[in-house]
Coordinates of C-alpha atoms in Angstrom, one line a residue:
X36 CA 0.0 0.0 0.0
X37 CA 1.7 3.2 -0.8
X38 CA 2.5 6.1 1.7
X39 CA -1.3 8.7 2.2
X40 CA 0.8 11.1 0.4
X41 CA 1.2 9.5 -2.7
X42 CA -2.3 8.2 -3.0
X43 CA -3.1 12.1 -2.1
X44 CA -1.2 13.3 -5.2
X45 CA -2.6 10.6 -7.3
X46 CA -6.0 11.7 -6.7
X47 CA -5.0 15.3 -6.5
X48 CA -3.6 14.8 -10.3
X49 CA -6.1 13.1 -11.8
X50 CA -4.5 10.1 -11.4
X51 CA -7.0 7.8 -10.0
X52 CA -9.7 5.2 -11.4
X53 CA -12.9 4.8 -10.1
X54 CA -15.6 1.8 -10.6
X55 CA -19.3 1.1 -10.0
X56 CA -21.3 -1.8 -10.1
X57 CA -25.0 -1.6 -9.4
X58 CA -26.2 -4.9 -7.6
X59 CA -28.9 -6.5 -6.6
X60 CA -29.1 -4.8 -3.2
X61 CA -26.1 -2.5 -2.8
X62 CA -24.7 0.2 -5.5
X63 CA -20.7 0.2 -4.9
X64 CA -17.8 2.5 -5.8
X65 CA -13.9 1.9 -5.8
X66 CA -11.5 4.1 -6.5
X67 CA -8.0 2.4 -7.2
X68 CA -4.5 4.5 -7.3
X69 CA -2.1 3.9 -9.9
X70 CA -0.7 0.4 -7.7
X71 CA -4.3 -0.4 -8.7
X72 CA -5.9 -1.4 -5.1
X73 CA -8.6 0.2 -3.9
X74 CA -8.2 3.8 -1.5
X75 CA -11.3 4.8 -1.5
X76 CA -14.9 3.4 -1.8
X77 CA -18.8 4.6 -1.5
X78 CA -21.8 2.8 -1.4
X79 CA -26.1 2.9 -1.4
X80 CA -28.5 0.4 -0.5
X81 CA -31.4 -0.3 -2.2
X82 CA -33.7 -3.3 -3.0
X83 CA -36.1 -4.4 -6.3
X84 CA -39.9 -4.1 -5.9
X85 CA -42.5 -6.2 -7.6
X86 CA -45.0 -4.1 -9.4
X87 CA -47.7 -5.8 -11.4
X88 CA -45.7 -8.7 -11.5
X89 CA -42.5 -7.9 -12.6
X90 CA -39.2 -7.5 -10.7
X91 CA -37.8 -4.5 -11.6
X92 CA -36.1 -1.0 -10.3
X93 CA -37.3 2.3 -10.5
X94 CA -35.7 4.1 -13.1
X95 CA -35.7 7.7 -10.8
X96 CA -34.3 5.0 -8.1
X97 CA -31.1 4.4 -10.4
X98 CA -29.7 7.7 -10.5
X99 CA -30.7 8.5 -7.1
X100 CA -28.7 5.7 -5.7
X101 CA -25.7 6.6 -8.7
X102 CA -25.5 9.6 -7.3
X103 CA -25.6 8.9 -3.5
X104 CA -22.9 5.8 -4.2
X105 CA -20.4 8.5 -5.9
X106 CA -21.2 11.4 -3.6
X107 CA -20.7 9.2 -0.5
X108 CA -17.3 7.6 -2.2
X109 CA -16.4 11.6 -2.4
X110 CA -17.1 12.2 1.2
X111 CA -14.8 9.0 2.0
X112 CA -11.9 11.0 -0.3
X113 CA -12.3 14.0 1.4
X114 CA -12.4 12.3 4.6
X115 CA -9.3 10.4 4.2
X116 CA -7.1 12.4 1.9
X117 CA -8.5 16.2 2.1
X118 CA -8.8 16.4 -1.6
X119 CA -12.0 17.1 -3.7
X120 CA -12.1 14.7 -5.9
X121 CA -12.8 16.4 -9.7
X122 CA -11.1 14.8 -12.3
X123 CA -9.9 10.4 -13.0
X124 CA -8.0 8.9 -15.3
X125 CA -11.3 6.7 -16.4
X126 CA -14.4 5.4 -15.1
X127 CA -16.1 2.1 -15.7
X128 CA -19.7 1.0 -14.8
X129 CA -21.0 -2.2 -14.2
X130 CA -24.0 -3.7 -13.2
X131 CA -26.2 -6.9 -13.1
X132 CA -26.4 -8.6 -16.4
X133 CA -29.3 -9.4 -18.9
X134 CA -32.7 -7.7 -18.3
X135 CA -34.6 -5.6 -20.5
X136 CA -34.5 -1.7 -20.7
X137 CA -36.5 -1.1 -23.8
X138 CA -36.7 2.9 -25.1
X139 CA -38.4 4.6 -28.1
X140 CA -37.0 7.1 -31.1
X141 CA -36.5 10.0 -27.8
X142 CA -35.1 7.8 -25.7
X143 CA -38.3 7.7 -23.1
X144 CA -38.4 4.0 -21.4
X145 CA -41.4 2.2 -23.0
X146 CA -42.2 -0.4 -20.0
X147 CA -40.7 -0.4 -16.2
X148 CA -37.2 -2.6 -16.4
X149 CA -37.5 -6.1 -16.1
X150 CA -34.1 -7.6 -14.0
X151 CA -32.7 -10.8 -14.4
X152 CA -34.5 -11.8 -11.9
X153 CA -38.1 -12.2 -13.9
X154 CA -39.2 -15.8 -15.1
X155 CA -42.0 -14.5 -17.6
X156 CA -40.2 -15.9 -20.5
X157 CA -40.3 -19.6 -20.7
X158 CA -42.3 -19.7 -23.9
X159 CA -39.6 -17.1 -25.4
X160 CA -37.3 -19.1 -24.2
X161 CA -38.0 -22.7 -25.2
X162 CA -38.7 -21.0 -28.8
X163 CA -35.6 -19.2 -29.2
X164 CA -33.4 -22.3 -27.8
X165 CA -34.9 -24.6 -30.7
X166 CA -34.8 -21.9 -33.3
X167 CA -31.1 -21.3 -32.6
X168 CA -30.0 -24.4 -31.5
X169 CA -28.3 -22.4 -28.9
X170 CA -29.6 -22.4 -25.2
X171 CA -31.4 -19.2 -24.8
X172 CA -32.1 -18.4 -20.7
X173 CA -35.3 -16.9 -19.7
X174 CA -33.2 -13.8 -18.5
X175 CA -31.4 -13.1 -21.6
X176 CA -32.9 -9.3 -23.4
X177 CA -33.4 -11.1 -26.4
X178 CA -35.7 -13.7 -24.2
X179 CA -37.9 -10.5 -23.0
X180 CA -38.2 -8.9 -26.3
X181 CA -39.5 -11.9 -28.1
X182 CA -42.0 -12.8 -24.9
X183 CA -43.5 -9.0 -25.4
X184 CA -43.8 -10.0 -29.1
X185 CA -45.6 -13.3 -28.3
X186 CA -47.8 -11.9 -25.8
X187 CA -48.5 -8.9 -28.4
X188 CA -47.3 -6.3 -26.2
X189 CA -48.2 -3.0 -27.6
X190 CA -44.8 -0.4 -27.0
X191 CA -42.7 -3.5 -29.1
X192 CA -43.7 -2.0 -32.7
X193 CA -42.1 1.8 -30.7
X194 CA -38.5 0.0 -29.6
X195 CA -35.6 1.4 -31.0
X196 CA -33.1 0.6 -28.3
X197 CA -32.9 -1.9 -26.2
X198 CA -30.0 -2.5 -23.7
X199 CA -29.0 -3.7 -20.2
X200 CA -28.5 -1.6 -17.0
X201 CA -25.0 -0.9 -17.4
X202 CA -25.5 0.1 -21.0
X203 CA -28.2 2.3 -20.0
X204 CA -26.1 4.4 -18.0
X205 CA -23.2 4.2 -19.7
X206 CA -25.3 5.6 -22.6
X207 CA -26.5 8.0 -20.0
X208 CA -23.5 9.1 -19.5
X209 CA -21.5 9.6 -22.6
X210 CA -24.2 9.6 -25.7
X211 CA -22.6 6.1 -27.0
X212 CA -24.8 2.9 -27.7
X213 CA -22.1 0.4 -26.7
X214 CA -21.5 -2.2 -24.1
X215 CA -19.1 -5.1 -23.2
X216 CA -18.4 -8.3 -24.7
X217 CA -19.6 -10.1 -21.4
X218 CA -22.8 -8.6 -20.4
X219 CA -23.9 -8.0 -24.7
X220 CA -23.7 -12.1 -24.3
X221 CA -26.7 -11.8 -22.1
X222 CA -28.9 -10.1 -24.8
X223 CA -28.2 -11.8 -27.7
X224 CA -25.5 -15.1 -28.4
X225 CA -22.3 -14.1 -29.4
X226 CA -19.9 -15.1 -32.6
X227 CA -16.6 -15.9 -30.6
X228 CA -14.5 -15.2 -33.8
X229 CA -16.3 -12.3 -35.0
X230 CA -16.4 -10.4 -31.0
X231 CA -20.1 -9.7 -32.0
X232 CA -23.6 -10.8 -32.4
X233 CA -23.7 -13.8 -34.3
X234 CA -24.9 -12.7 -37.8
X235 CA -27.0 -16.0 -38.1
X236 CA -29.0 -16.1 -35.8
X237 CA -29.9 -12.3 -36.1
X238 CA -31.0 -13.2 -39.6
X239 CA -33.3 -16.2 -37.7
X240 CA -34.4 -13.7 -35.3
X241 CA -36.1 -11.3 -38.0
X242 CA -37.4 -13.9 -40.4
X243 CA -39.1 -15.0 -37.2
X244 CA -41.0 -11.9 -36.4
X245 CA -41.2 -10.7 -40.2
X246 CA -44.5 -11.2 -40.2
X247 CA -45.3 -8.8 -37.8
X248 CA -44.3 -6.1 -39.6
X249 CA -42.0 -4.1 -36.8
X250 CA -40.5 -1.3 -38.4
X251 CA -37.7 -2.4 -36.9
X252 CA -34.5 -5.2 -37.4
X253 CA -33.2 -6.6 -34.6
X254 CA -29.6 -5.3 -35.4
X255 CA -30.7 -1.8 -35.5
X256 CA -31.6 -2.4 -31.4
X257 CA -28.8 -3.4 -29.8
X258 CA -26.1 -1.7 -28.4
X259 CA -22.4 -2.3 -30.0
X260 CA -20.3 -4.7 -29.2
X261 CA -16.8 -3.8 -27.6
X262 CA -14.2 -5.7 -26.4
X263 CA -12.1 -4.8 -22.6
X264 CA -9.4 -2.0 -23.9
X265 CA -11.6 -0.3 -26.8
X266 CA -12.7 2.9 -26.5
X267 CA -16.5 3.4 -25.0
X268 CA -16.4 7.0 -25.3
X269 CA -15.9 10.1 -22.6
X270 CA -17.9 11.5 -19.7
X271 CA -20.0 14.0 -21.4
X272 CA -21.3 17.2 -19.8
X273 CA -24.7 16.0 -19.4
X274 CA -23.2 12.7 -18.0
X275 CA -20.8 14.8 -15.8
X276 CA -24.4 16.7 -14.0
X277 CA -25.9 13.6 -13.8
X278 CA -23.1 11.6 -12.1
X279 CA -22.4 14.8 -9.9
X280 CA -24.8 17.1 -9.0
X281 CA -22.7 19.4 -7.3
X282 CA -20.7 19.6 -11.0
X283 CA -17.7 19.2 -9.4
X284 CA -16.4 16.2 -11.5
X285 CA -14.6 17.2 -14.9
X286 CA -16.3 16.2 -18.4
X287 CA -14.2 14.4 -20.8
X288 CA -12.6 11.4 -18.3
X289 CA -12.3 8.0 -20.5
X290 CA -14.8 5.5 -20.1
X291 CA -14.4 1.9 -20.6
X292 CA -17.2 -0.5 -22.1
X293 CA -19.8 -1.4 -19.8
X294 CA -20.1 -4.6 -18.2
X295 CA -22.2 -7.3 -16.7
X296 CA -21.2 -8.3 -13.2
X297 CA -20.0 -11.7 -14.2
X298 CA -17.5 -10.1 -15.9
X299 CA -16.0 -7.8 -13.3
X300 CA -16.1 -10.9 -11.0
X301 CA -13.6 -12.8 -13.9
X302 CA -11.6 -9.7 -13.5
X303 CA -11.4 -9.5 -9.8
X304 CA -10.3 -12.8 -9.0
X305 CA -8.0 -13.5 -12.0
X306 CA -10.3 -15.6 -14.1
X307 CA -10.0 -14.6 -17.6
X308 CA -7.6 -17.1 -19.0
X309 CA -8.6 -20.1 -21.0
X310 CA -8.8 -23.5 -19.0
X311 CA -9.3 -20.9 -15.5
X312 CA -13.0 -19.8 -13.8
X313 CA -14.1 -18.9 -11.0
X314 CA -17.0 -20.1 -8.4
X315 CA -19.2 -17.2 -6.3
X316 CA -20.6 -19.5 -3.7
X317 CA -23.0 -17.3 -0.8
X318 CA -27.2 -17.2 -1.0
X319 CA -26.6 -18.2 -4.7
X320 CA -23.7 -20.1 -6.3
X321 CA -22.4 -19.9 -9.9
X322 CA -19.1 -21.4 -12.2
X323 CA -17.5 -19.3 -14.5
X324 CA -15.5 -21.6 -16.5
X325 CA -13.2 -19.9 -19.8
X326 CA -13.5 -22.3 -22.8
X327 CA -11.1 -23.7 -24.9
X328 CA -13.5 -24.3 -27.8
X329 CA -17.4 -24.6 -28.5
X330 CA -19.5 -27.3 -26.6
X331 CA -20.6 -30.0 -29.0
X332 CA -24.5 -28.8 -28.6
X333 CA -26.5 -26.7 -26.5
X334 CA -27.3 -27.9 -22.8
X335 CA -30.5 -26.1 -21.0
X336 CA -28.1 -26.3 -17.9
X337 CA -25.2 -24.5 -19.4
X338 CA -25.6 -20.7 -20.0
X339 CA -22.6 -19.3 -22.7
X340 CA -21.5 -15.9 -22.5
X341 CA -18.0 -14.4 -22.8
X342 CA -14.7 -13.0 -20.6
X343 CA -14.4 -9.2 -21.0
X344 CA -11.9 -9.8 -23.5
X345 CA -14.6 -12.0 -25.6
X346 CA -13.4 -15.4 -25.0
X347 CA -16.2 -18.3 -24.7
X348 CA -17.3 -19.0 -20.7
X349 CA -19.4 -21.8 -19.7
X350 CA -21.5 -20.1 -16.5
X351 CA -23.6 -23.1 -14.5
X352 CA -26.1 -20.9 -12.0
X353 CA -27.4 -22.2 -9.6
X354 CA -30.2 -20.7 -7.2
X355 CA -29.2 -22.3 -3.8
X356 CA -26.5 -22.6 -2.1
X357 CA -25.7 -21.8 1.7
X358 CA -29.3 -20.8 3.1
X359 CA -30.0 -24.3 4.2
X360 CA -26.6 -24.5 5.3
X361 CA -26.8 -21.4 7.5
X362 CA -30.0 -22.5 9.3
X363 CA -28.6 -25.4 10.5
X364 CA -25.4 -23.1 12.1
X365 CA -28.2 -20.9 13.8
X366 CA -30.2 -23.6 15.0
X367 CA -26.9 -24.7 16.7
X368 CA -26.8 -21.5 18.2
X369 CA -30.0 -21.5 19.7
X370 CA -28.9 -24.8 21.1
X371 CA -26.0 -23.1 22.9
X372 CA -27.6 -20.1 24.3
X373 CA -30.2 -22.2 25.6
X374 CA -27.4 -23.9 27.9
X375 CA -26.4 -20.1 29.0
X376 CA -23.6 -19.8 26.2
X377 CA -22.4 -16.9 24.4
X378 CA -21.7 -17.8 21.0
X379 CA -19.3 -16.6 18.5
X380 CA -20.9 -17.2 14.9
X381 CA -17.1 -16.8 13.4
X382 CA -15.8 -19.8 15.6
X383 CA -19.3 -21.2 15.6
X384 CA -19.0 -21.6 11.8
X385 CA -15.3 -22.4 11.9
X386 CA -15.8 -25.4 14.5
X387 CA -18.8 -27.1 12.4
X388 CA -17.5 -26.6 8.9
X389 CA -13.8 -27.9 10.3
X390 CA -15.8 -30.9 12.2
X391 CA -16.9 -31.7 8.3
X392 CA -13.8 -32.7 7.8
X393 CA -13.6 -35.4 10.3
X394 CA -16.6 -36.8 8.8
X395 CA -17.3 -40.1 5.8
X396 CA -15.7 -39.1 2.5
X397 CA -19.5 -40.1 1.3
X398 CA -21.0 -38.2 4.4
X399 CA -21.7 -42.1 5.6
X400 CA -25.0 -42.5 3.5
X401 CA -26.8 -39.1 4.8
X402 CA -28.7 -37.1 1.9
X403 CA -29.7 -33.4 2.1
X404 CA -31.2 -30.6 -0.1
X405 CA -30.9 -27.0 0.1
X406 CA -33.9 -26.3 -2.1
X407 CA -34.9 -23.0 -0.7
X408 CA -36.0 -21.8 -3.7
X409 CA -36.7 -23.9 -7.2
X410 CA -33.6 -25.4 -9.3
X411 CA -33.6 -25.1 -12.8
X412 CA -30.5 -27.9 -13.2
X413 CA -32.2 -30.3 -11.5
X414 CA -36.0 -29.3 -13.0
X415 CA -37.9 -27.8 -10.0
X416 CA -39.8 -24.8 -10.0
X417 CA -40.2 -24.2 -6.3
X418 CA -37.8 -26.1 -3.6
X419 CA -38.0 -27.8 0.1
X420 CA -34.9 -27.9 2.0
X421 CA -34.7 -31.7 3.1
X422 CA -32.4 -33.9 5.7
X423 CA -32.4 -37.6 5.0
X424 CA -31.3 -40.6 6.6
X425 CA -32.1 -44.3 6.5
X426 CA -31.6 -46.3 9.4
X427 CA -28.1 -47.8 8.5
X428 CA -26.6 -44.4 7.9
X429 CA -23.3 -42.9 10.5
X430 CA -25.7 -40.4 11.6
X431 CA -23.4 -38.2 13.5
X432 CA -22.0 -33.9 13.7
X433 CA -19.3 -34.5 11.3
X434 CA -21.6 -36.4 8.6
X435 CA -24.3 -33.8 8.9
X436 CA -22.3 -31.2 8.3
X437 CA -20.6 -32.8 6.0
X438 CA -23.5 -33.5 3.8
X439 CA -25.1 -30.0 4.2
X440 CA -21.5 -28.7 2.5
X441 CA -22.0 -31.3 -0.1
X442 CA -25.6 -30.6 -0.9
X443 CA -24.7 -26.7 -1.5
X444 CA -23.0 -27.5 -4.4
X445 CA -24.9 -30.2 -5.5
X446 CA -26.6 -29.0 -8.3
X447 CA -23.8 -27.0 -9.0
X448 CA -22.1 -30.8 -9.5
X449 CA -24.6 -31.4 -11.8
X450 CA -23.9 -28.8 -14.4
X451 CA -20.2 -28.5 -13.7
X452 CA -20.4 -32.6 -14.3
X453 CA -21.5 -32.1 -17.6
X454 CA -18.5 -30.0 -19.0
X455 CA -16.0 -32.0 -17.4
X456 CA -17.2 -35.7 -17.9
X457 CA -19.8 -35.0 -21.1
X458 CA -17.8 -31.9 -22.9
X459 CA -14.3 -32.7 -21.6
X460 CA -13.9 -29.4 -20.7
X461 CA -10.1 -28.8 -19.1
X462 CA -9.4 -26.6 -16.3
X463 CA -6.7 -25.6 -15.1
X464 CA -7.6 -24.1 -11.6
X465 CA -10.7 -22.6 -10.2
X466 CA -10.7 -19.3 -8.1
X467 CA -13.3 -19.7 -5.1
X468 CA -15.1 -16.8 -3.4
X469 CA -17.7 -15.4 -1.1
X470 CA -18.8 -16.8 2.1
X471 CA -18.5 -20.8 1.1
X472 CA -15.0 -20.0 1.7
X473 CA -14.5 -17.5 4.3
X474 CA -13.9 -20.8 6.8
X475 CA -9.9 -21.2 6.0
X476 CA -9.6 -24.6 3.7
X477 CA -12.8 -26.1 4.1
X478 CA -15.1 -25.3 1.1
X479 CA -11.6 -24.9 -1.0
X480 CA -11.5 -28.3 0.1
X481 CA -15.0 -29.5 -0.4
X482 CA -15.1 -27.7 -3.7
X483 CA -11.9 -29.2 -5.1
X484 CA -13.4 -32.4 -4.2
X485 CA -16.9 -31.5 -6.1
X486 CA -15.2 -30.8 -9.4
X487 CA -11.9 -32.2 -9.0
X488 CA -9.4 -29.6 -10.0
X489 CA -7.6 -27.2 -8.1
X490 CA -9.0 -24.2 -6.3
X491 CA -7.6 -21.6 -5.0
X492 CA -8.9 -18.8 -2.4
X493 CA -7.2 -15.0 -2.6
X494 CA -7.1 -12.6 0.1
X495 CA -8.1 -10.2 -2.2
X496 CA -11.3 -12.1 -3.2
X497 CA -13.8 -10.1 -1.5
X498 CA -12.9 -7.0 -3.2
X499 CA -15.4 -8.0 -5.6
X500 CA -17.2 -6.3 -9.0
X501 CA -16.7 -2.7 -8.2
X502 CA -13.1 -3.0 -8.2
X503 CA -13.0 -5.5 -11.3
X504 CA -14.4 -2.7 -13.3
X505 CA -12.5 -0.3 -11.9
X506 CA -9.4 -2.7 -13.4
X507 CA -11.0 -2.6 -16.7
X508 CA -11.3 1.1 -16.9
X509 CA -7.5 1.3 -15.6
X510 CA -6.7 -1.5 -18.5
X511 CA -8.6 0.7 -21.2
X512 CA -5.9 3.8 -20.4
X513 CA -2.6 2.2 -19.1
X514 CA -2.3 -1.3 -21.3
X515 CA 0.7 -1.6 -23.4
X516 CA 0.9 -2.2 -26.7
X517 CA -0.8 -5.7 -27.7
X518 CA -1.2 -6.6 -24.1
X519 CA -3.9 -9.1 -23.7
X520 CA -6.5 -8.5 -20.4
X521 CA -5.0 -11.8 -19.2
X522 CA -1.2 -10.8 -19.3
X523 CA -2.6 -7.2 -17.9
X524 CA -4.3 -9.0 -14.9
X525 CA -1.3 -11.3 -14.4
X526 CA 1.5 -8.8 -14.4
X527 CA 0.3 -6.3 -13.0
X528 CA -2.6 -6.3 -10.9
X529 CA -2.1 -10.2 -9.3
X530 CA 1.7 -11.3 -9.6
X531 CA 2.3 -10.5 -5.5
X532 CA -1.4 -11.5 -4.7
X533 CA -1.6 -13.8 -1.6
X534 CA -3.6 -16.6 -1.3
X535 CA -3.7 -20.5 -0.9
X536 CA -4.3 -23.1 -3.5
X537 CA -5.6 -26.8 -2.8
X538 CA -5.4 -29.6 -5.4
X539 CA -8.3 -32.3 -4.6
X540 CA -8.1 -35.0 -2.4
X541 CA -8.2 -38.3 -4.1
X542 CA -10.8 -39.8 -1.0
X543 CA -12.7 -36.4 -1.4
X544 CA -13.4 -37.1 -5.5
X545 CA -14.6 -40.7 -4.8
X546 CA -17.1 -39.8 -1.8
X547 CA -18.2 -37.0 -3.3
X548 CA -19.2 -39.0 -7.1
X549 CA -20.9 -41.5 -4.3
X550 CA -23.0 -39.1 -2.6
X551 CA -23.9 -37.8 -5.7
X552 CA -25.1 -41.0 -7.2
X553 CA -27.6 -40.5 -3.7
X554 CA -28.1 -37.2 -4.8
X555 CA -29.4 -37.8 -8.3
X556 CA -31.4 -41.0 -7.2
X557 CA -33.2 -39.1 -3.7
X558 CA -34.6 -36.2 -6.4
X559 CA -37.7 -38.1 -6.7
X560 CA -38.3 -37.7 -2.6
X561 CA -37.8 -33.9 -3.5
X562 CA -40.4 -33.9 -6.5
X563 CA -42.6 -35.8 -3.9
X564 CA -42.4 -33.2 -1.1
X565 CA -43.0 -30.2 -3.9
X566 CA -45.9 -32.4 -4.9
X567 CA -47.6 -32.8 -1.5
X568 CA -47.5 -28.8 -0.8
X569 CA -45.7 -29.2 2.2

């Protein structure tokens, strides 16, 4: 970390970088010095509503909570370094991908955003997957505009722009119509050679709704395609007032191409090279895994979309994770306080996940599922968290914890199974973060097992998407010559990063492939329990 001084200077100067990522439930801000880790950060809360059935954000909400993130990351400057903050080297903005912002010839939005989060479009869906032969999920833009054309929705003749959130404000912010390589996957499939919309299929797409007589083509909709370290335009004068209020900040500062938040989490954990991914394991869990070549056909449990840089990922999503997981920890600390105790949840959780450890390789013939919510992979719409045992199961602490680690990634298993054993897909090493992982060696350990190949856990892991976009709007203005993203990351951003790396254990792969086989067979006592309504 360099000396307040210098950071002072750098900010001072102009020197600096700043990121934001909108999330689901927090908008975030980084700014990184020229050593590119974060000095500075700012943040605002906010949450999605559901209105007339549809998940979505207010659009007056969005630049309410862009502008509190960056005027609260100012108020952390100022508080830290005694500088105004005016002028950066560039910005970058990121937010969650896919979704459907849909605007007419002056730019008014036509219908409220629809997030990722939706599940209107099955129909869309299904019809676009079989039409492309290319697996189309429900979030994907292209998914929402075709459902609004099927359910003869009336502002879909009026589109002239559709985009995601991230290219919304980006466009917001500097006039241009572009976005990133990774979150443009989540409209519309992408030509790997070509680093755009595969011509194809957009060809498919308007013979399909010719009939209809839009005045439209689907090209003429979406935003351009640009690659990490192309030029997305500047900070404009109108972006600069709407960004900052006060006007403080300077027009003109370099902007790099939007991005989807998959993407910044690639770049923040060093997952960008071929035969490399990542897993985000917390609430939710997804892989990220870079592709060497093309899968041999489509799989509805495989989403594609692309690094940054525009190289092929394989993302398996998956809607459960560690909610089951975590009630089981808190019913252990009711069972403790109830004996007078004071309980630490950091050793609490480090004492039962480490007592996992001790347990069966195969969690001794205990079965679990952490259906909170439904699971696409494994074909359920809604889901009941389950514990079960049959009398000649080693029902004791270790197994059950044991299990409830295995059962987390579980349907994770199940996708990442099928590009490793079905697709062949090689990997290298996978990057593990969020808290799965905060527990030193344990989910590394459990993971490693799940997919068997090395993981590793950085220190810097939980820096997360605000300062991966922040790293791609330093890479747009300080890359060398013909320096790829990877060798970027690599040399400069991660070569003294600290962290621990944990090749499987043998025992681990073999347990784990027989609890699966459990797993797979026990779905049917799931479907029953959906089934019952109880």
């Amino acid at each position: 970390m360099r000396e307040r001084e210098e950071i002072r200077e750098a900010i001072k100067t102009g020197k600096a970088v700043l990121g934001i990522e909108l999330g689901s439930t927090r908008i975030k801000a980084v700014l990184i010095d020229e050593d590119k880790s974060p000095v500075a950060s700012g943040s605002y809360d906010w949450e999605n509503q559901y209105v007339d059935h549809i998940w979505t954000y207010d659009i007056d909400e969005v630049w309410k909570g862009l502008q509190g993130c960056y005027s609260d990351l100012v108020r952390d400057v100022k508080a830290k370094y005694d500088v105004q903050l005016t002028d950066m080297a560039a910005v970058g903005i990121s937010a969650m991908m896919h979704g459907y912002l849909a605007f007419d010839d002056n730019g008014e939005l036509l219908v409220p955003f629809r997030t990722w989060r939706n599940t209107i479009t099955g129909e869309a869906s299904e019809k676009l997957s079989e039409l492309f032969s290319y697996h189309i999920p429900q979030r994907w833009s292209i998914a929402h505009l075709y459902q609004a054309v099927l359910n003869g929705e009336e502002h879909v003749k009026d589109v002239r722009f559709i985009t995601t959130l991230s290219g919304y404000i980006h466009w917001k912010l500097t006039g241009q119509k572009v976005l990133g390589s990774g979150d443009a996957a989540g409209m519309f499939p992408i030509n790997i050679a070509d680093k755009d919309y595969d011509s194809t299929m957009l060809d498919k797409f308007d013979d399909l709704v010719s009939d209809k007589g839009f005045p439209w083509k689907i090209r003429d909709l979406l935003p351009k395609v640009l690659v990490a370290g192309q030029d997305a335009g500047r900070l404009s004068e109108e972006g600069a007032k709407l960004l900052d209020p006060s006007g403080c900040i300077t027009p003109g500062i370099p902007m790099c191409p939007p991005e989807g938040d998959a993407g910044t989490g690639m770049t923040a954990t060093n997952s960008v090279a071929v035969r490399t991914g990542n897993v985000s394991a917390g609430t939710s869990v997804f892989a990220m895994a870079v592709l060497e070549k093309e899968l041999t056909k489509p799989y509805e449990e495989i989403d594609l979309v692309t690094t940054p840089a525009g190289d092929l990922v394989a993302m398996v999503h998956c809607n459960n994770c560690t909610s089951d997981l975590n009630a089981w920890v808190g019913l252990f600390k009711e069972f403790a306080e109830s004996f007078g105790m004071e309980v630490d949840m950091n050793r609490l959780f480090s004492t039962l996940y480490n007592k996992a450890l001790e347990g069966d390789a195969d969690c001794g013939g205990l079965l679990a599922y952490n259906y909170f919510s439904g699971e696409h992979i494994t074909g359920f719409d809604e889901g009941r968290p389950l514990f079960v045992r049959s009398p000649e199961s080693r029902f004791n602490l270790a197994n059950f914890m044991r299990v409830h680690l295995y059962t987390s990634l579980g349907a994770l298993k199940t996708g990442m199974d099928i590009l490793l054993k079905k697709e062949n897909v090689k990997l290298d090493r996978m990057m593990g973060h969020g808290g799965l992982f905060k527990t030193k060696g344990v989910g590394q350990r459990i993971l490693a097992g799940a997919i068997d190949t090395p993981v590793y856990v950085m220190e810097t892991a939980g820096e997360g998407g605000a300062w991966g976009i922040a790293l791609l709007a330093d890479y747009l203005v300080h890359k060398e010559k013909d320096e790829t993203l990877t060798d970027y990351l690599a040399d400069k951003v991660f070569r003294d990063a600290k962290g621990t790396g944990m090749d499987p254990v043998a025992e681990d792969v073999a347990g784990y492939e027989k609890f699966m086989e459990k797993y797979t067979k026990g779905l049917v006592i799931e479907r029953a329990a959906v089934d019952a309504e109880i």
